[in-house]
Amino acid sequence: MKLIFLGPPGAGKGTLASRAVEILKLSLGEEHPHISTGAIFRSAIAAGSPLGLKVKAILDSGKLVDDQTTIDLVRERLAQADARTGYILDGFPRTIPQAEALAGFSPGLTSPVDRVLNFDLSDTAVLERLGGRRVCRTCGHNFHVVFDKPKAEGICDHCGGEVYTRDDDKPEAVQRRLEVYRAQTAPLIDYYRARGILTDVDAGPPVEQVVENFKRALGLRGA
Ligand code: ADP
Ligand code: ZN
C-alpha cells in the first residue's frame, strides 16, 4: 500500500508511521519503508553532506526546503527496490507542486498514492506538544516536558543519550512551522479529498487511540 501521512507538525506522524510499519507487516505481511523527508534532511545535516549544508539554516528557521531539491530527493528514494510495492511517506508532499510531481512518479509502474491519512490536530494542541518536545540526540526517542518526561532530567531512558530541544522546536520556529503548514501544506487536504483518497484521523487522543483510528481508517481490524 502506498500511503501519505499528512498533518501539522506535532500531530505525531513520525511515531504513528513507525507503528504503522509494524501493523502493515502483521496484517498484510508486507514491509513498508517509512520515508520521512525531515529525517533524511536531519541525517544529511548530522553527516555534514552537501545536502545537509544546503538545508541546515532552512530547517532551523522552520521554513520549507525548496520544491526541486525535495522532489529530486524523493524521486530517487522511491526508485529504490524496497519502495516498489508500498511505503509510508511522512512529510512529503508538503506543497501542491510536490503533490503534482509525486503524481507523475510511477514506482513499480503503479499509482504512487493509494490513500492519504490526514492526521488532524488543533493549533493549540500543536503549540503545546511541540513547545514541550525533547529529543534524544543518540537514538531519536521523543520525550515531552509535561506528558512524557525522561526519568532523569536531560538523559534518555533508553540509551543514556543527551535529551535536547530541536532548534526547530524553539518557540519562533514552532510558530513559523505552523504558519507554513496552514499556508502551504493544508491545501493538500482539499487536493486529495477532491480525488476521493483522503481519510481524516483525529490526532488529538493518546497515541494508542490514534493507532486504533488509523487501523479502522484502513480497514485493518485484526492487526
Ligand atoms: P515536523 O516535525 O514539522 O513534521 P519534519 O521532521 O517532517 O517536521 O520536517 C522538518 C523540516 O524539514 C521542515 O520544517 C522543513 O524545513 C523540512 N522538510 C521536510 N519535509 C519537507 C518537504 N516535503 N518540503 C520542504 N521541506 C521539508
Ligand atoms: Zn536515546
PDB file of C-alpha atoms and ligand atoms in Angstrom:
ATOM      1  CA  MET A   1       0.000   0.000   0.000  1.00  0.00           C
ATOM      2  CA  LYS A   2       1.262   3.466  -0.867  1.00  0.00           C
ATOM      3  CA  LEU A   3       0.339   5.842   1.912  1.00  0.00           C
ATOM      4  CA  ILE A   4       0.819   9.518   2.624  1.00  0.00           C
ATOM      5  CA  PHE A   5       0.722  10.788   6.199  1.00  0.00           C
ATOM      6  CA  LEU A   6      -0.478  14.373   6.207  1.00  0.00           C
ATOM      7  CA  GLY A   7      -0.937  16.627   9.225  1.00  0.00           C
ATOM      8  CA  PRO A   8       0.518  19.592  11.089  1.00  0.00           C
ATOM      9  CA  PRO A   9       3.858  19.414  12.864  1.00  0.00           C
ATOM     10  CA  GLY A  10       3.304  17.771  16.241  1.00  0.00           C
ATOM     11  CA  ALA A  11       0.478  15.516  15.039  1.00  0.00           C
ATOM     12  CA  GLY A  12       2.736  12.548  15.786  1.00  0.00           C
ATOM     13  CA  LYS A  13       3.223  11.449  12.182  1.00  0.00           C
ATOM     14  CA  GLY A  14       6.692  10.049  12.863  1.00  0.00           C
ATOM     15  CA  THR A  15       5.572   7.918  15.809  1.00  0.00           C
ATOM     16  CA  LEU A  16       2.437   6.802  14.002  1.00  0.00           C
ATOM     17  CA  ALA A  17       4.385   5.898  10.882  1.00  0.00           C
ATOM     18  CA  SER A  18       6.697   3.625  12.892  1.00  0.00           C
ATOM     19  CA  ARG A  19       3.658   1.920  14.418  1.00  0.00           C
ATOM     20  CA  ALA A  20       2.007   1.662  11.015  1.00  0.00           C
ATOM     21  CA  VAL A  21       5.048  -0.164   9.607  1.00  0.00           C
ATOM     22  CA  GLU A  22       4.601  -2.905  12.260  1.00  0.00           C
ATOM     23  CA  ILE A  23       0.846  -3.091  11.764  1.00  0.00           C
ATOM     24  CA  LEU A  24       1.071  -3.375   7.984  1.00  0.00           C
ATOM     25  CA  LYS A  25       3.685  -6.095   8.349  1.00  0.00           C
ATOM     26  CA  LEU A  26       1.419  -8.093  10.674  1.00  0.00           C
ATOM     27  CA  SER A  27      -1.795  -7.653   8.750  1.00  0.00           C
ATOM     28  CA  LEU A  28      -0.589  -7.659   5.139  1.00  0.00           C
ATOM     29  CA  GLY A  29       2.758  -9.406   5.514  1.00  0.00           C
ATOM     30  CA  GLU A  30       4.447  -6.577   3.612  1.00  0.00           C
ATOM     31  CA  GLU A  31       7.411  -4.385   4.512  1.00  0.00           C
ATOM     32  CA  HIS A  32       6.671  -0.703   4.055  1.00  0.00           C
ATOM     33  CA  PRO A  33       9.665   1.613   4.282  1.00  0.00           C
ATOM     34  CA  HIS A  34       8.946   4.705   6.390  1.00  0.00           C
ATOM     35  CA  ILE A  35      10.219   7.582   4.289  1.00  0.00           C
ATOM     36  CA  SER A  36      10.482  10.831   6.248  1.00  0.00           C
ATOM     37  CA  THR A  37      11.898  13.789   4.345  1.00  0.00           C
ATOM     38  CA  GLY A  38      12.518  15.615   7.637  1.00  0.00           C
ATOM     39  CA  ALA A  39      14.555  12.646   8.948  1.00  0.00           C
ATOM     40  CA  ILE A  40      16.519  12.454   5.678  1.00  0.00           C
ATOM     41  CA  PHE A  41      17.347  16.174   5.895  1.00  0.00           C
ATOM     42  CA  ARG A  42      18.339  15.877   9.576  1.00  0.00           C
ATOM     43  CA  SER A  43      20.652  12.947   8.927  1.00  0.00           C
ATOM     44  CA  ALA A  44      22.243  14.827   6.000  1.00  0.00           C
ATOM     45  CA  ILE A  45      22.853  17.729   8.402  1.00  0.00           C
ATOM     46  CA  ALA A  46      24.345  15.410  11.033  1.00  0.00           C
ATOM     47  CA  ALA A  47      26.633  13.879   8.386  1.00  0.00           C
ATOM     48  CA  GLY A  48      27.695  17.297   7.095  1.00  0.00           C
ATOM     49  CA  SER A  49      26.975  16.256   3.491  1.00  0.00           C
ATOM     50  CA  PRO A  50      26.457  18.846   0.707  1.00  0.00           C
ATOM     51  CA  LEU A  51      22.684  18.408   1.050  1.00  0.00           C
ATOM     52  CA  GLY A  52      22.985  18.915   4.818  1.00  0.00           C
ATOM     53  CA  LEU A  53      24.996  22.117   4.418  1.00  0.00           C
ATOM     54  CA  LYS A  54      22.456  23.430   1.937  1.00  0.00           C
ATOM     55  CA  VAL A  55      19.386  22.819   4.144  1.00  0.00           C
ATOM     56  CA  LYS A  56      20.571  23.383   7.731  1.00  0.00           C
ATOM     57  CA  ALA A  57      19.632  27.066   8.070  1.00  0.00           C
ATOM     58  CA  ILE A  58      16.288  26.413   6.386  1.00  0.00           C
ATOM     59  CA  LEU A  59      15.331  23.648   8.835  1.00  0.00           C
ATOM     60  CA  ASP A  60      16.489  25.656  11.855  1.00  0.00           C
ATOM     61  CA  SER A  61      14.244  28.541  10.843  1.00  0.00           C
ATOM     62  CA  GLY A  62      11.166  26.342  10.299  1.00  0.00           C
ATOM     63  CA  LYS A  63      10.805  27.211   6.586  1.00  0.00           C
ATOM     64  CA  LEU A  64      10.495  24.674   3.778  1.00  0.00           C
ATOM     65  CA  VAL A  65      13.328  23.351   1.673  1.00  0.00           C
ATOM     66  CA  ASP A  66      12.749  24.311  -1.980  1.00  0.00           C
ATOM     67  CA  ASP A  67      10.479  22.062  -4.014  1.00  0.00           C
ATOM     68  CA  GLN A  68      13.061  20.975  -6.586  1.00  0.00           C
ATOM     69  CA  THR A  69      15.591  19.745  -4.018  1.00  0.00           C
ATOM     70  CA  THR A  70      12.872  17.890  -2.131  1.00  0.00           C
ATOM     71  CA  ILE A  71      11.255  16.384  -5.230  1.00  0.00           C
ATOM     72  CA  ASP A  72      14.613  15.110  -6.573  1.00  0.00           C
ATOM     73  CA  LEU A  73      15.386  13.524  -3.214  1.00  0.00           C
ATOM     74  CA  VAL A  74      12.058  11.692  -3.011  1.00  0.00           C
ATOM     75  CA  ARG A  75      12.161  10.618  -6.659  1.00  0.00           C
ATOM     76  CA  GLU A  76      15.492   8.890  -6.011  1.00  0.00           C
ATOM     77  CA  ARG A  77      14.281   7.324  -2.788  1.00  0.00           C
ATOM     78  CA  LEU A  78      11.135   5.925  -4.394  1.00  0.00           C
ATOM     79  CA  ALA A  79      13.185   4.417  -7.206  1.00  0.00           C
ATOM     80  CA  GLN A  80      14.856   2.040  -4.739  1.00  0.00           C
ATOM     81  CA  ALA A  81      13.736  -1.576  -4.757  1.00  0.00           C
ATOM     82  CA  ASP A  82      12.199  -1.601  -1.250  1.00  0.00           C
ATOM     83  CA  ALA A  83       9.659   1.046  -2.308  1.00  0.00           C
ATOM     84  CA  ARG A  84       8.221  -0.903  -5.227  1.00  0.00           C
ATOM     85  CA  THR A  85       5.093  -2.288  -3.614  1.00  0.00           C
ATOM     86  CA  GLY A  86       4.410   0.156  -0.827  1.00  0.00           C
ATOM     87  CA  TYR A  87       5.673   2.839   1.539  1.00  0.00           C
ATOM     88  CA  ILE A  88       4.669   5.437   4.060  1.00  0.00           C
ATOM     89  CA  LEU A  89       5.536   8.981   3.034  1.00  0.00           C
ATOM     90  CA  ASP A  90       5.835  11.155   6.143  1.00  0.00           C
ATOM     91  CA  GLY A  91       6.385  14.857   5.473  1.00  0.00           C
ATOM     92  CA  PHE A  92       6.067  14.668   1.695  1.00  0.00           C
ATOM     93  CA  PRO A  93       4.335  16.143  -0.223  1.00  0.00           C
ATOM     94  CA  ARG A  94       4.149  19.427   1.663  1.00  0.00           C
ATOM     95  CA  THR A  95       3.147  21.723  -1.203  1.00  0.00           C
ATOM     96  CA  ILE A  96       0.858  21.438  -4.238  1.00  0.00           C
ATOM     97  CA  PRO A  97       3.825  21.380  -6.684  1.00  0.00           C
ATOM     98  CA  GLN A  98       5.308  18.473  -4.693  1.00  0.00           C
ATOM     99  CA  ALA A  99       1.978  16.612  -4.901  1.00  0.00           C
ATOM    100  CA  GLU A 100       1.866  17.176  -8.648  1.00  0.00           C
ATOM    101  CA  ALA A 101       5.417  15.921  -9.074  1.00  0.00           C
ATOM    102  CA  LEU A 102       4.599  12.843  -6.986  1.00  0.00           C
ATOM    103  CA  ALA A 103       1.575  12.092  -9.172  1.00  0.00           C
ATOM    104  CA  GLY A 104       3.970  11.830 -12.105  1.00  0.00           C
ATOM    105  CA  PHE A 105       6.268   9.276 -10.443  1.00  0.00           C
ATOM    106  CA  SER A 106       5.437   5.657 -11.121  1.00  0.00           C
ATOM    107  CA  PRO A 107       7.254   3.471  -8.611  1.00  0.00           C
ATOM    108  CA  GLY A 108       6.618  -0.146  -9.565  1.00  0.00           C
ATOM    109  CA  LEU A 109       4.596   1.208 -12.510  1.00  0.00           C
ATOM    110  CA  THR A 110       1.502   1.699 -10.350  1.00  0.00           C
ATOM    111  CA  SER A 111      -0.176   4.774  -8.888  1.00  0.00           C
ATOM    112  CA  PRO A 112       2.177   6.465  -6.402  1.00  0.00           C
ATOM    113  CA  VAL A 113      -0.616   7.125  -3.867  1.00  0.00           C
ATOM    114  CA  ASP A 114      -3.315   4.713  -2.685  1.00  0.00           C
ATOM    115  CA  ARG A 115      -4.526   6.619   0.357  1.00  0.00           C
ATOM    116  CA  VAL A 116      -3.822   9.816   2.268  1.00  0.00           C
ATOM    117  CA  LEU A 117      -4.352   9.873   6.025  1.00  0.00           C
ATOM    118  CA  ASN A 118      -4.990  13.360   7.336  1.00  0.00           C
ATOM    119  CA  PHE A 119      -3.937  13.457  10.995  1.00  0.00           C
ATOM    120  CA  ASP A 120      -5.928  16.358  12.306  1.00  0.00           C
ATOM    121  CA  LEU A 121      -4.800  18.480  15.280  1.00  0.00           C
ATOM    122  CA  SER A 122      -5.772  21.967  16.519  1.00  0.00           C
ATOM    123  CA  ASP A 123      -3.250  24.833  16.581  1.00  0.00           C
ATOM    124  CA  THR A 124      -3.451  24.974  20.394  1.00  0.00           C
ATOM    125  CA  ALA A 125      -2.507  21.306  20.674  1.00  0.00           C
ATOM    126  CA  VAL A 126       0.340  21.741  18.144  1.00  0.00           C
ATOM    127  CA  LEU A 127       1.879  24.593  20.156  1.00  0.00           C
ATOM    128  CA  GLU A 128       1.537  22.675  23.428  1.00  0.00           C
ATOM    129  CA  ARG A 129       3.094  19.489  22.051  1.00  0.00           C
ATOM    130  CA  LEU A 130       5.994  20.993  20.128  1.00  0.00           C
ATOM    131  CA  GLY A 131       6.901  23.595  22.736  1.00  0.00           C
ATOM    132  CA  GLY A 132       7.444  20.745  25.221  1.00  0.00           C
ATOM    133  CA  ARG A 133       9.047  18.201  22.902  1.00  0.00           C
ATOM    134  CA  ARG A 134      12.564  16.994  23.717  1.00  0.00           C
ATOM    135  CA  VAL A 135      14.541  14.523  21.617  1.00  0.00           C
ATOM    136  CA  CYS A 136      17.382  12.101  22.347  1.00  0.00           C
ATOM    137  CA  ARG A 137      20.432  13.114  20.352  1.00  0.00           C
ATOM    138  CA  THR A 138      21.576   9.479  20.107  1.00  0.00           C
ATOM    139  CA  CYS A 139      18.539   7.269  19.477  1.00  0.00           C
ATOM    140  CA  GLY A 140      15.973   9.884  18.417  1.00  0.00           C
ATOM    141  CA  HIS A 141      13.366   8.950  21.044  1.00  0.00           C
ATOM    142  CA  ASN A 142      10.847  11.762  21.712  1.00  0.00           C
ATOM    143  CA  PHE A 143      10.000  12.974  25.202  1.00  0.00           C
ATOM    144  CA  HIS A 144       7.747  15.762  26.476  1.00  0.00           C
ATOM    145  CA  VAL A 145       8.495  18.026  29.451  1.00  0.00           C
ATOM    146  CA  VAL A 146       4.965  17.575  30.832  1.00  0.00           C
ATOM    147  CA  PHE A 147       3.419  14.458  29.292  1.00  0.00           C
ATOM    148  CA  ASP A 148       6.401  12.136  28.994  1.00  0.00           C
ATOM    149  CA  LYS A 149       9.449  13.267  30.980  1.00  0.00           C
ATOM    150  CA  PRO A 150      12.706  11.296  30.953  1.00  0.00           C
ATOM    151  CA  LYS A 151      13.304   9.668  34.357  1.00  0.00           C
ATOM    152  CA  ALA A 152      16.498  11.667  34.865  1.00  0.00           C
ATOM    153  CA  GLU A 153      16.439  15.215  33.543  1.00  0.00           C
ATOM    154  CA  GLY A 154      18.276  15.613  30.234  1.00  0.00           C
ATOM    155  CA  ILE A 155      19.131  11.895  29.939  1.00  0.00           C
ATOM    156  CA  CYS A 156      17.455   9.354  27.650  1.00  0.00           C
ATOM    157  CA  ASP A 157      15.740   6.427  29.442  1.00  0.00           C
ATOM    158  CA  HIS A 158      16.533   4.112  26.563  1.00  0.00           C
ATOM    159  CA  CYS A 159      20.167   4.750  25.690  1.00  0.00           C
ATOM    160  CA  GLY A 160      21.571   7.286  28.164  1.00  0.00           C
ATOM    161  CA  GLY A 161      21.990   9.844  25.361  1.00  0.00           C
ATOM    162  CA  GLU A 162      21.569  13.578  25.785  1.00  0.00           C
ATOM    163  CA  VAL A 163      17.975  14.841  25.600  1.00  0.00           C
ATOM    164  CA  TYR A 164      17.730  18.254  23.936  1.00  0.00           C
ATOM    165  CA  THR A 165      15.363  20.701  22.209  1.00  0.00           C
ATOM    166  CA  ARG A 166      15.474  20.614  18.400  1.00  0.00           C
ATOM    167  CA  ASP A 167      16.284  24.074  17.004  1.00  0.00           C
ATOM    168  CA  ASP A 168      13.046  23.944  15.052  1.00  0.00           C
ATOM    169  CA  ASP A 169      11.086  23.231  18.262  1.00  0.00           C
ATOM    170  CA  LYS A 170      12.134  26.606  19.714  1.00  0.00           C
ATOM    171  CA  PRO A 171       9.140  28.979  20.032  1.00  0.00           C
ATOM    172  CA  GLU A 172       9.723  31.224  16.965  1.00  0.00           C
ATOM    173  CA  ALA A 173      10.349  28.223  14.735  1.00  0.00           C
ATOM    174  CA  VAL A 174       7.271  26.344  16.007  1.00  0.00           C
ATOM    175  CA  GLN A 175       5.094  29.370  15.212  1.00  0.00           C
ATOM    176  CA  ARG A 176       6.684  29.606  11.766  1.00  0.00           C
ATOM    177  CA  ARG A 177       6.196  25.885  11.023  1.00  0.00           C
ATOM    178  CA  LEU A 178       2.536  26.127  11.931  1.00  0.00           C
ATOM    179  CA  GLU A 179       2.050  29.163   9.660  1.00  0.00           C
ATOM    180  CA  VAL A 180       3.902  27.416   6.836  1.00  0.00           C
ATOM    181  CA  TYR A 181       1.736  24.336   7.350  1.00  0.00           C
ATOM    182  CA  ARG A 182      -1.536  26.278   7.212  1.00  0.00           C
ATOM    183  CA  ALA A 183      -0.463  28.292   4.152  1.00  0.00           C
ATOM    184  CA  GLN A 184       1.389  25.720   2.047  1.00  0.00           C
ATOM    185  CA  THR A 185       0.517  22.209   3.205  1.00  0.00           C
ATOM    186  CA  ALA A 186      -3.109  22.357   4.403  1.00  0.00           C
ATOM    187  CA  PRO A 187      -4.326  22.992   0.792  1.00  0.00           C
ATOM    188  CA  LEU A 188      -3.308  19.381   0.120  1.00  0.00           C
ATOM    189  CA  ILE A 189      -6.260  18.271   2.270  1.00  0.00           C
ATOM    190  CA  ASP A 190      -8.735  19.577  -0.301  1.00  0.00           C
ATOM    191  CA  TYR A 191      -6.491  18.477  -3.159  1.00  0.00           C
ATOM    192  CA  TYR A 192      -6.595  14.819  -2.062  1.00  0.00           C
ATOM    193  CA  ARG A 193     -10.163  14.957  -0.760  1.00  0.00           C
ATOM    194  CA  ALA A 194     -11.306  16.051  -4.218  1.00  0.00           C
ATOM    195  CA  ARG A 195      -9.572  12.955  -5.617  1.00  0.00           C
ATOM    196  CA  GLY A 196     -11.522  10.720  -3.215  1.00  0.00           C
ATOM    197  CA  ILE A 197      -8.474   9.224  -1.486  1.00  0.00           C
ATOM    198  CA  LEU A 198      -8.325  11.188   1.782  1.00  0.00           C
ATOM    199  CA  THR A 199      -9.332   9.823   5.199  1.00  0.00           C
ATOM    200  CA  ASP A 200      -9.399  12.025   8.309  1.00  0.00           C
ATOM    201  CA  VAL A 201      -7.926  10.657  11.533  1.00  0.00           C
ATOM    202  CA  ASP A 202      -8.254  12.626  14.792  1.00  0.00           C
ATOM    203  CA  ALA A 203      -4.699  13.013  16.141  1.00  0.00           C
ATOM    204  CA  GLY A 204      -5.821  14.594  19.422  1.00  0.00           C
ATOM    205  CA  PRO A 205      -6.224  11.464  21.618  1.00  0.00           C
ATOM    206  CA  PRO A 206      -3.319   9.474  23.138  1.00  0.00           C
ATOM    207  CA  VAL A 207      -1.230   7.604  20.575  1.00  0.00           C
ATOM    208  CA  GLU A 208      -2.754   4.134  21.201  1.00  0.00           C
ATOM    209  CA  GLN A 209      -6.196   5.512  20.381  1.00  0.00           C
ATOM    210  CA  VAL A 210      -4.899   7.219  17.247  1.00  0.00           C
ATOM    211  CA  VAL A 211      -3.333   3.894  16.200  1.00  0.00           C
ATOM    212  CA  GLU A 212      -6.783   2.267  16.550  1.00  0.00           C
ATOM    213  CA  ASN A 213      -8.345   5.055  14.488  1.00  0.00           C
ATOM    214  CA  PHE A 214      -5.676   4.552  11.849  1.00  0.00           C
ATOM    215  CA  LYS A 215      -6.388   0.802  11.648  1.00  0.00           C
ATOM    216  CA  ARG A 216     -10.098   1.456  11.311  1.00  0.00           C
ATOM    217  CA  ALA A 217      -9.447   4.040   8.584  1.00  0.00           C
ATOM    218  CA  LEU A 218      -7.634   1.380   6.545  1.00  0.00           C
ATOM    219  CA  GLY A 219      -9.965  -1.479   7.461  1.00  0.00           C
ATOM    220  CA  LEU A 220      -7.158  -3.349   9.280  1.00  0.00           C
ATOM    221  CA  ARG A 221      -9.254  -4.502  12.187  1.00  0.00           C
ATOM    222  CA  GLY A 222      -7.469  -7.741  13.038  1.00  0.00           C
ATOM    223  CA  ALA A 223      -3.886  -6.490  13.462  1.00  0.00           C
TER     224      ALA A 223
HETATM  225  P1  ADP B   1       7.640  18.258  11.514  1.00  0.00           P
HETATM  226  O1  ADP B   1       8.051  17.795  12.872  1.00  0.00           O
HETATM  227  O2  ADP B   1       7.458  19.756  11.410  1.00  0.00           O
HETATM  228  O3  ADP B   1       6.540  17.482  10.891  1.00  0.00           O
HETATM  229  P2  ADP B   1       9.669  17.132   9.736  1.00  0.00           P
HETATM  230  O4  ADP B   1      10.593  16.360  10.566  1.00  0.00           O
HETATM  231  O5  ADP B   1       8.725  16.423   8.842  1.00  0.00           O
HETATM  232  O6  ADP B   1       8.915  18.171  10.648  1.00  0.00           O
HETATM  233  O7  ADP B   1      10.479  18.178   8.833  1.00  0.00           O
HETATM  234  C1  ADP B   1      11.392  19.092   9.411  1.00  0.00           C
HETATM  235  C2  ADP B   1      11.778  20.166   8.417  1.00  0.00           C
HETATM  236  O8  ADP B   1      12.337  19.574   7.224  1.00  0.00           O
HETATM  237  C3  ADP B   1      10.635  21.031   7.904  1.00  0.00           C
HETATM  238  O9  ADP B   1      10.324  22.086   8.791  1.00  0.00           O
HETATM  239  C4  ADP B   1      11.226  21.535   6.584  1.00  0.00           C
HETATM  240  O10 ADP B   1      12.178  22.561   6.785  1.00  0.00           O
HETATM  241  C5  ADP B   1      11.975  20.327   6.069  1.00  0.00           C
HETATM  242  N1  ADP B   1      11.126  19.479   5.211  1.00  0.00           N
HETATM  243  C6  ADP B   1      10.690  18.216   5.495  1.00  0.00           C
HETATM  244  N2  ADP B   1       9.921  17.733   4.505  1.00  0.00           N
HETATM  245  C7  ADP B   1       9.856  18.716   3.569  1.00  0.00           C
HETATM  246  C8  ADP B   1       9.191  18.857   2.321  1.00  0.00           C
HETATM  247  N3  ADP B   1       8.419  17.868   1.814  1.00  0.00           N
HETATM  248  N4  ADP B   1       9.355  20.014   1.622  1.00  0.00           N
HETATM  249  C9  ADP B   1      10.109  21.002   2.099  1.00  0.00           C
HETATM  250  N5  ADP B   1      10.743  20.964   3.285  1.00  0.00           N
HETATM  251  C10 ADP B   1      10.623  19.829   4.022  1.00  0.00           C
HETATM  252 ZN    ZN B   2      18.211   7.646  23.434  1.00  0.00          ZN
END
